[in-house]
Amino acid sequence: MVKTLEDGFQRFLERITPDVGTVRLDWDYQAKIEDCLDRYFGLYAFFLGGSYFYGTSIRGYSNVDFLASLGEGRLPDDSISCLTLVKQTLDEQLPGVQAEVQAFAVSILAGEDTRRRVRIVPAKLTGQTSLGHRVYTVPDGTGGWMTSSPDARRAIIETVDGDLEGKLAPLIRLVKAWKYFRRVPISSFYLELRCTQYAAHERMLVYSVDFGRVLQEIWDDQFGEIKDMRGIAGTVASRLARADKKVAVSRLRTALYHVSRAQDATSAGDMEETFLYWNRVFKGRFPSYEKTE
């Protein structure tokens, strides 16, 4: 039974956290993909990346991403051409994968289950950080390339998460859940960086307080640019088109209003009203309050 706000957030987090098995590919199927990429491009590594690698994925919404470190000499300079070439190669050599180019990755079926898809992100190894984390360039979604280090990004999330008793990753999940449930046209990568940057300066996290503070910081600079804390990706922009920014700002304003009303209700001791407004933040997905008789 959900009788406290803390219980409500814990129950909600349990609902939105995916099962570990959802990231697995059939070994034979994965071997065929790797063999195809190796024969045509030269494959140095094929590994899990993205939100499932960082421990911040959302059940039913987050994409399962695999990075494919390919031979640079066989790839076009333009990342869109690179994605198209990888897509065409997979389609021709592995009939049935139903490859599609999606922004910075190639989406394919995850095997015989046609309901599941995974994304392959072509990457070029460029070096490593002073801490030994490998650095890659990956498609940026506009035809160019951007710098990325999945290992370094995971390390900083784990470090801050550890300092905050394991509450950073859940906070990121909460902000991402708002994005997905309310269809806010902003990248998960951007939100993940915002949450991590915010939490790095905190001594403790309380979901009902810090969720709103993260959104308030985003509101204050209107989805402004932020710097990668490790300096690997440089300055990261929200990359919102004018129409998308208008939608994002509107939905952020609404979320902040609902959070404010929820916090006012909590201060007044009205738990039914508190849960009502948190439910509005997450579009009806937040647990219901069970009043004690």
Short mmCIF file of C-alpha atoms in Angstrom, two decimals:
data_model
loop_
_atom_site.label_atom_id
_atom_site.label_comp_id
_atom_site.label_asym_id
_atom_site.label_seq_id
_atom_site.Cartn_x
_atom_site.Cartn_y
_atom_site.Cartn_z
CA MET A 1 0.00 0.00 0.00
CA VAL A 2 1.22 3.52 -0.85
CA LYS A 3 0.77 5.69 2.23
CA THR A 4 3.75 8.07 2.03
CA LEU A 5 5.20 10.18 -0.75
CA GLU A 6 8.50 8.35 -0.45
CA ASP A 7 6.67 5.04 -0.98
CA GLY A 8 4.93 6.56 -3.99
CA PHE A 9 8.20 7.49 -5.66
CA GLN A 10 9.71 4.09 -4.91
CA ARG A 11 6.70 2.29 -6.38
CA PHE A 12 6.80 4.54 -9.43
CA LEU A 13 10.52 3.91 -9.95
CA GLU A 14 9.92 0.16 -9.76
CA ARG A 15 7.32 0.49 -12.51
CA ILE A 16 9.53 2.43 -14.90
CA THR A 17 12.74 0.44 -14.37
CA PRO A 18 13.14 -2.19 -17.13
CA ASP A 19 14.09 -5.83 -16.67
CA VAL A 20 17.74 -6.67 -17.34
CA GLY A 21 16.72 -9.25 -19.95
CA THR A 22 15.35 -6.60 -22.29
CA VAL A 23 18.87 -5.60 -23.41
CA ARG A 24 20.03 -9.05 -24.45
CA LEU A 25 20.41 -10.18 -28.04
CA ASP A 26 20.40 -13.80 -29.11
CA TRP A 27 24.07 -14.80 -29.30
CA ASP A 28 23.78 -16.24 -32.82
CA TYR A 29 21.92 -13.15 -34.04
CA GLN A 30 24.49 -10.80 -32.51
CA ALA A 31 27.32 -12.86 -33.99
CA LYS A 32 25.81 -12.46 -37.47
CA ILE A 33 25.58 -8.69 -37.03
CA GLU A 34 29.15 -8.46 -35.80
CA ASP A 35 30.42 -10.68 -38.62
CA CYS A 36 28.64 -8.54 -41.22
CA LEU A 37 30.05 -5.29 -39.82
CA ASP A 38 33.53 -6.81 -39.56
CA ARG A 39 33.58 -8.07 -43.16
CA TYR A 40 32.47 -4.79 -44.68
CA PHE A 41 33.88 -2.15 -42.35
CA GLY A 42 36.32 -3.77 -39.95
CA LEU A 43 34.85 -4.18 -36.47
CA TYR A 44 37.05 -3.47 -33.45
CA ALA A 45 34.39 -3.65 -30.74
CA PHE A 46 30.62 -4.08 -30.33
CA PHE A 47 29.20 -3.19 -26.94
CA LEU A 48 26.17 -1.90 -25.06
CA GLY A 49 25.88 1.87 -24.71
CA GLY A 50 23.21 4.46 -24.00
CA SER A 51 20.82 4.58 -21.08
CA TYR A 52 20.84 0.82 -20.49
CA PHE A 53 24.61 0.97 -20.05
CA TYR A 54 24.32 3.95 -17.69
CA GLY A 55 21.49 2.45 -15.64
CA THR A 56 19.02 5.24 -16.44
CA SER A 57 16.65 3.59 -18.94
CA ILE A 58 12.84 3.74 -18.87
CA ARG A 59 10.72 0.62 -19.32
CA GLY A 60 9.05 0.57 -22.73
CA TYR A 61 10.57 3.85 -23.90
CA SER A 62 14.37 3.92 -23.85
CA ASN A 63 16.21 2.58 -26.88
CA VAL A 64 18.72 -0.24 -26.51
CA ASP A 65 21.92 1.10 -28.11
CA PHE A 66 25.00 -0.81 -29.19
CA LEU A 67 28.15 1.03 -30.26
CA ALA A 68 30.03 -0.49 -33.17
CA SER A 69 33.65 0.67 -33.31
CA LEU A 70 34.42 0.48 -37.05
CA GLY A 71 37.48 0.91 -39.24
CA GLU A 72 37.74 4.62 -39.98
CA GLY A 73 39.24 4.13 -43.43
CA ARG A 74 36.08 2.44 -44.71
CA LEU A 75 33.59 5.04 -43.51
CA PRO A 76 32.36 8.17 -45.32
CA ASP A 77 33.32 11.51 -43.77
CA ASP A 78 29.68 12.56 -43.60
CA SER A 79 27.89 10.76 -40.74
CA ILE A 80 24.53 10.62 -42.56
CA SER A 81 26.23 8.87 -45.48
CA CYS A 82 27.91 6.57 -42.97
CA LEU A 83 24.58 5.64 -41.37
CA THR A 84 23.03 5.07 -44.78
CA LEU A 85 25.89 2.80 -45.82
CA VAL A 86 25.65 0.74 -42.62
CA LYS A 87 21.89 0.47 -43.08
CA GLN A 88 22.20 -0.67 -46.69
CA THR A 89 24.89 -3.21 -45.81
CA LEU A 90 22.85 -4.77 -43.01
CA ASP A 91 19.74 -4.91 -45.20
CA GLU A 92 21.59 -6.57 -48.07
CA GLN A 93 23.59 -9.06 -46.02
CA LEU A 94 21.05 -9.89 -43.31
CA PRO A 95 17.58 -9.98 -44.91
CA GLY A 96 14.86 -9.48 -42.36
CA VAL A 97 16.64 -7.07 -40.00
CA GLN A 98 14.46 -4.22 -41.33
CA ALA A 99 17.18 -1.61 -40.88
CA GLU A 100 16.21 2.06 -40.60
CA VAL A 101 18.28 5.21 -40.16
CA GLN A 102 17.19 7.10 -37.03
CA ALA A 103 19.01 10.38 -36.34
CA PHE A 104 22.41 9.14 -35.11
CA ALA A 105 21.93 5.37 -35.31
CA VAL A 106 20.68 2.47 -37.43
CA SER A 107 17.66 0.74 -35.93
CA ILE A 108 17.17 -3.00 -36.54
CA LEU A 109 14.94 -5.77 -35.25
CA ALA A 110 16.27 -7.31 -32.04
CA GLY A 111 15.77 -10.83 -33.41
CA GLU A 112 12.69 -12.93 -34.08
CA ASP A 113 10.60 -10.77 -31.75
CA THR A 114 9.31 -8.11 -34.16
CA ARG A 115 8.14 -5.94 -31.26
CA ARG A 116 11.69 -5.20 -30.14
CA ARG A 117 14.29 -3.12 -31.93
CA VAL A 118 17.84 -2.11 -31.05
CA ARG A 119 20.00 0.68 -32.43
CA ILE A 120 23.53 0.38 -33.74
CA VAL A 121 25.64 3.53 -33.41
CA PRO A 122 28.68 3.53 -35.74
CA ALA A 123 31.71 4.91 -33.92
CA LYS A 124 35.34 5.76 -34.61
CA LEU A 125 37.91 5.25 -31.86
CA THR A 126 39.98 8.43 -31.48
CA GLY A 127 41.92 7.91 -28.24
CA GLN A 128 41.41 7.74 -24.51
CA THR A 129 41.09 10.03 -21.51
CA SER A 130 43.73 10.51 -18.83
CA LEU A 131 41.81 7.93 -16.78
CA GLY A 132 41.97 5.36 -19.57
CA HIS A 133 38.38 5.69 -20.82
CA ARG A 134 38.11 5.19 -24.58
CA VAL A 135 36.96 8.16 -26.63
CA TYR A 136 34.97 7.86 -29.86
CA THR A 137 33.36 10.08 -32.44
CA VAL A 138 29.73 9.20 -33.20
CA PRO A 139 27.08 10.72 -35.50
CA ASP A 140 25.60 13.95 -34.17
CA GLY A 141 22.32 13.69 -36.07
CA THR A 142 23.10 16.56 -38.45
CA GLY A 143 25.72 15.00 -40.71
CA GLY A 144 28.71 15.72 -38.51
CA TRP A 145 30.39 13.86 -35.69
CA MET A 146 30.57 14.46 -31.94
CA THR A 147 32.92 13.17 -29.28
CA SER A 148 31.65 10.56 -26.84
CA SER A 149 33.06 8.32 -24.13
CA PRO A 150 30.46 5.88 -22.77
CA ASP A 151 32.88 4.58 -20.13
CA ALA A 152 33.69 8.08 -18.85
CA ARG A 153 30.04 9.06 -18.78
CA ARG A 154 29.08 5.93 -16.87
CA ALA A 155 31.95 6.49 -14.43
CA ILE A 156 30.82 9.99 -13.50
CA ILE A 157 27.19 8.90 -13.09
CA GLU A 158 28.30 6.03 -10.85
CA THR A 159 30.59 8.32 -8.83
CA VAL A 160 27.93 10.96 -8.18
CA ASP A 161 25.31 8.25 -7.65
CA GLY A 162 27.53 6.61 -5.04
CA ASP A 163 28.12 9.90 -3.25
CA LEU A 164 24.34 10.40 -3.05
CA GLU A 165 23.43 6.94 -1.74
CA GLY A 166 22.29 5.66 -5.12
CA LYS A 167 19.76 8.42 -5.81
CA LEU A 168 21.16 10.08 -8.94
CA ALA A 169 20.21 7.32 -11.39
CA PRO A 170 16.61 7.24 -10.06
CA LEU A 171 16.41 11.04 -10.30
CA ILE A 172 17.52 10.83 -13.94
CA ARG A 173 14.86 8.17 -14.51
CA LEU A 174 12.18 10.44 -13.04
CA VAL A 175 13.12 13.34 -15.32
CA LYS A 176 13.25 11.02 -18.34
CA ALA A 177 9.87 9.54 -17.40
CA TRP A 178 8.38 13.04 -17.47
CA LYS A 179 9.96 13.60 -20.89
CA TYR A 180 8.55 10.37 -22.34
CA PHE A 181 5.11 10.41 -20.71
CA ARG A 182 4.53 14.07 -21.54
CA ARG A 183 6.13 13.79 -25.00
CA VAL A 184 8.64 16.57 -24.40
CA PRO A 185 10.80 16.91 -27.56
CA ILE A 186 14.18 17.03 -25.83
CA SER A 187 17.00 14.49 -25.92
CA SER A 188 17.54 12.07 -23.04
CA PHE A 189 21.27 12.76 -23.32
CA TYR A 190 20.71 16.44 -22.57
CA LEU A 191 18.47 15.70 -19.57
CA GLU A 192 20.94 13.15 -18.24
CA LEU A 193 23.72 15.73 -18.30
CA ARG A 194 21.50 18.34 -16.63
CA CYS A 195 20.61 15.96 -13.79
CA THR A 196 24.21 14.85 -13.27
CA GLN A 197 25.52 18.41 -13.30
CA TYR A 198 22.88 19.46 -10.77
CA ALA A 199 23.40 16.48 -8.46
CA ALA A 200 27.19 16.82 -8.43
CA HIS A 201 26.81 19.91 -6.22
CA GLU A 202 24.28 18.40 -3.80
CA ARG A 203 24.93 16.58 -0.52
CA MET A 204 21.67 14.62 -0.61
CA LEU A 205 18.70 14.12 -2.91
CA VAL A 206 14.98 14.02 -2.12
CA TYR A 207 13.01 13.12 -5.24
CA SER A 208 9.98 15.29 -4.45
CA VAL A 209 12.26 18.31 -3.99
CA ASP A 210 15.12 17.83 -6.42
CA PHE A 211 12.99 16.77 -9.39
CA GLY A 212 11.45 20.23 -9.34
CA ARG A 213 14.81 21.93 -8.83
CA VAL A 214 16.28 20.24 -11.90
CA LEU A 215 13.31 21.38 -13.99
CA GLN A 216 13.60 24.88 -12.52
CA GLU A 217 17.26 25.12 -13.57
CA ILE A 218 16.29 24.10 -17.10
CA TRP A 219 13.53 26.71 -17.06
CA ASP A 220 15.83 29.44 -15.77
CA ASP A 221 18.15 29.15 -18.77
CA GLN A 222 15.42 28.04 -21.21
CA PHE A 223 17.08 24.79 -22.29
CA GLY A 224 20.45 26.50 -22.61
CA GLU A 225 23.79 24.92 -23.42
CA ILE A 226 25.66 22.98 -20.75
CA LYS A 227 29.24 21.81 -20.49
CA ASP A 228 30.17 18.16 -20.31
CA MET A 229 31.61 17.76 -16.80
CA ARG A 230 34.57 15.74 -18.09
CA GLY A 231 35.11 18.07 -21.05
CA ILE A 232 34.88 15.20 -23.53
CA ALA A 233 31.75 16.24 -25.42
CA GLY A 234 32.49 19.94 -25.01
CA THR A 235 29.41 22.15 -24.86
CA VAL A 236 26.14 20.28 -25.30
CA ALA A 237 23.15 22.13 -26.75
CA SER A 238 19.51 21.11 -26.45
CA ARG A 239 19.27 21.33 -30.26
CA LEU A 240 15.62 22.26 -30.18
CA ALA A 241 14.04 23.54 -33.37
CA ARG A 242 11.87 26.64 -32.84
CA ALA A 243 8.60 24.69 -32.93
CA ASP A 244 9.95 21.98 -30.63
CA LYS A 245 11.28 24.53 -28.16
CA LYS A 246 7.88 26.16 -27.96
CA VAL A 247 6.34 22.79 -27.07
CA ALA A 248 9.12 21.92 -24.62
CA VAL A 249 8.86 25.27 -22.82
CA SER A 250 5.08 24.95 -22.55
CA ARG A 251 5.27 21.45 -21.08
CA LEU A 252 8.06 22.44 -18.73
CA ARG A 253 5.97 25.37 -17.47
CA THR A 254 3.02 23.04 -16.85
CA ALA A 255 5.21 20.52 -15.02
CA LEU A 256 6.63 23.22 -12.74
CA TYR A 257 3.11 24.38 -11.91
CA HIS A 258 2.02 20.85 -10.98
CA VAL A 259 5.18 20.27 -8.93
CA SER A 260 4.59 23.55 -7.09
CA ARG A 261 1.00 22.59 -6.29
CA ALA A 262 2.13 19.14 -5.12
CA GLN A 263 4.72 20.67 -2.82
CA ASP A 264 2.19 23.16 -1.42
CA ALA A 265 -0.19 20.28 -0.70
CA THR A 266 2.58 18.35 1.04
CA SER A 267 3.35 21.35 3.24
CA ALA A 268 -0.35 21.58 4.12
CA GLY A 269 -0.44 17.89 5.02
CA ASP A 270 -2.90 17.05 2.22
CA MET A 271 -1.52 13.79 0.83
CA GLU A 272 -4.45 13.13 -1.51
CA GLU A 273 -3.85 16.48 -3.21
CA THR A 274 -0.10 15.82 -3.22
CA PHE A 275 -0.48 12.54 -5.08
CA LEU A 276 -3.06 14.08 -7.43
CA TYR A 277 -0.58 16.67 -8.67
CA TRP A 278 2.36 14.27 -8.93
CA ASN A 279 0.06 12.09 -10.99
CA ARG A 280 -0.50 15.03 -13.31
CA VAL A 281 3.24 15.58 -13.65
CA PHE A 282 3.63 12.02 -14.94
CA LYS A 283 0.38 11.90 -16.95
CA GLY A 284 -1.50 9.42 -14.80
CA ARG A 285 1.36 6.98 -14.19
CA PHE A 286 2.16 7.93 -10.60
CA PRO A 287 0.75 5.58 -7.90
CA SER A 288 -2.49 6.49 -6.17
CA TYR A 289 -2.55 7.46 -2.53
CA GLU A 290 -4.13 4.90 -0.22
CA LYS A 291 -5.68 6.77 2.66
CA THR A 292 -5.20 5.29 6.12
CA GLU A 293 -8.49 4.70 7.91
#
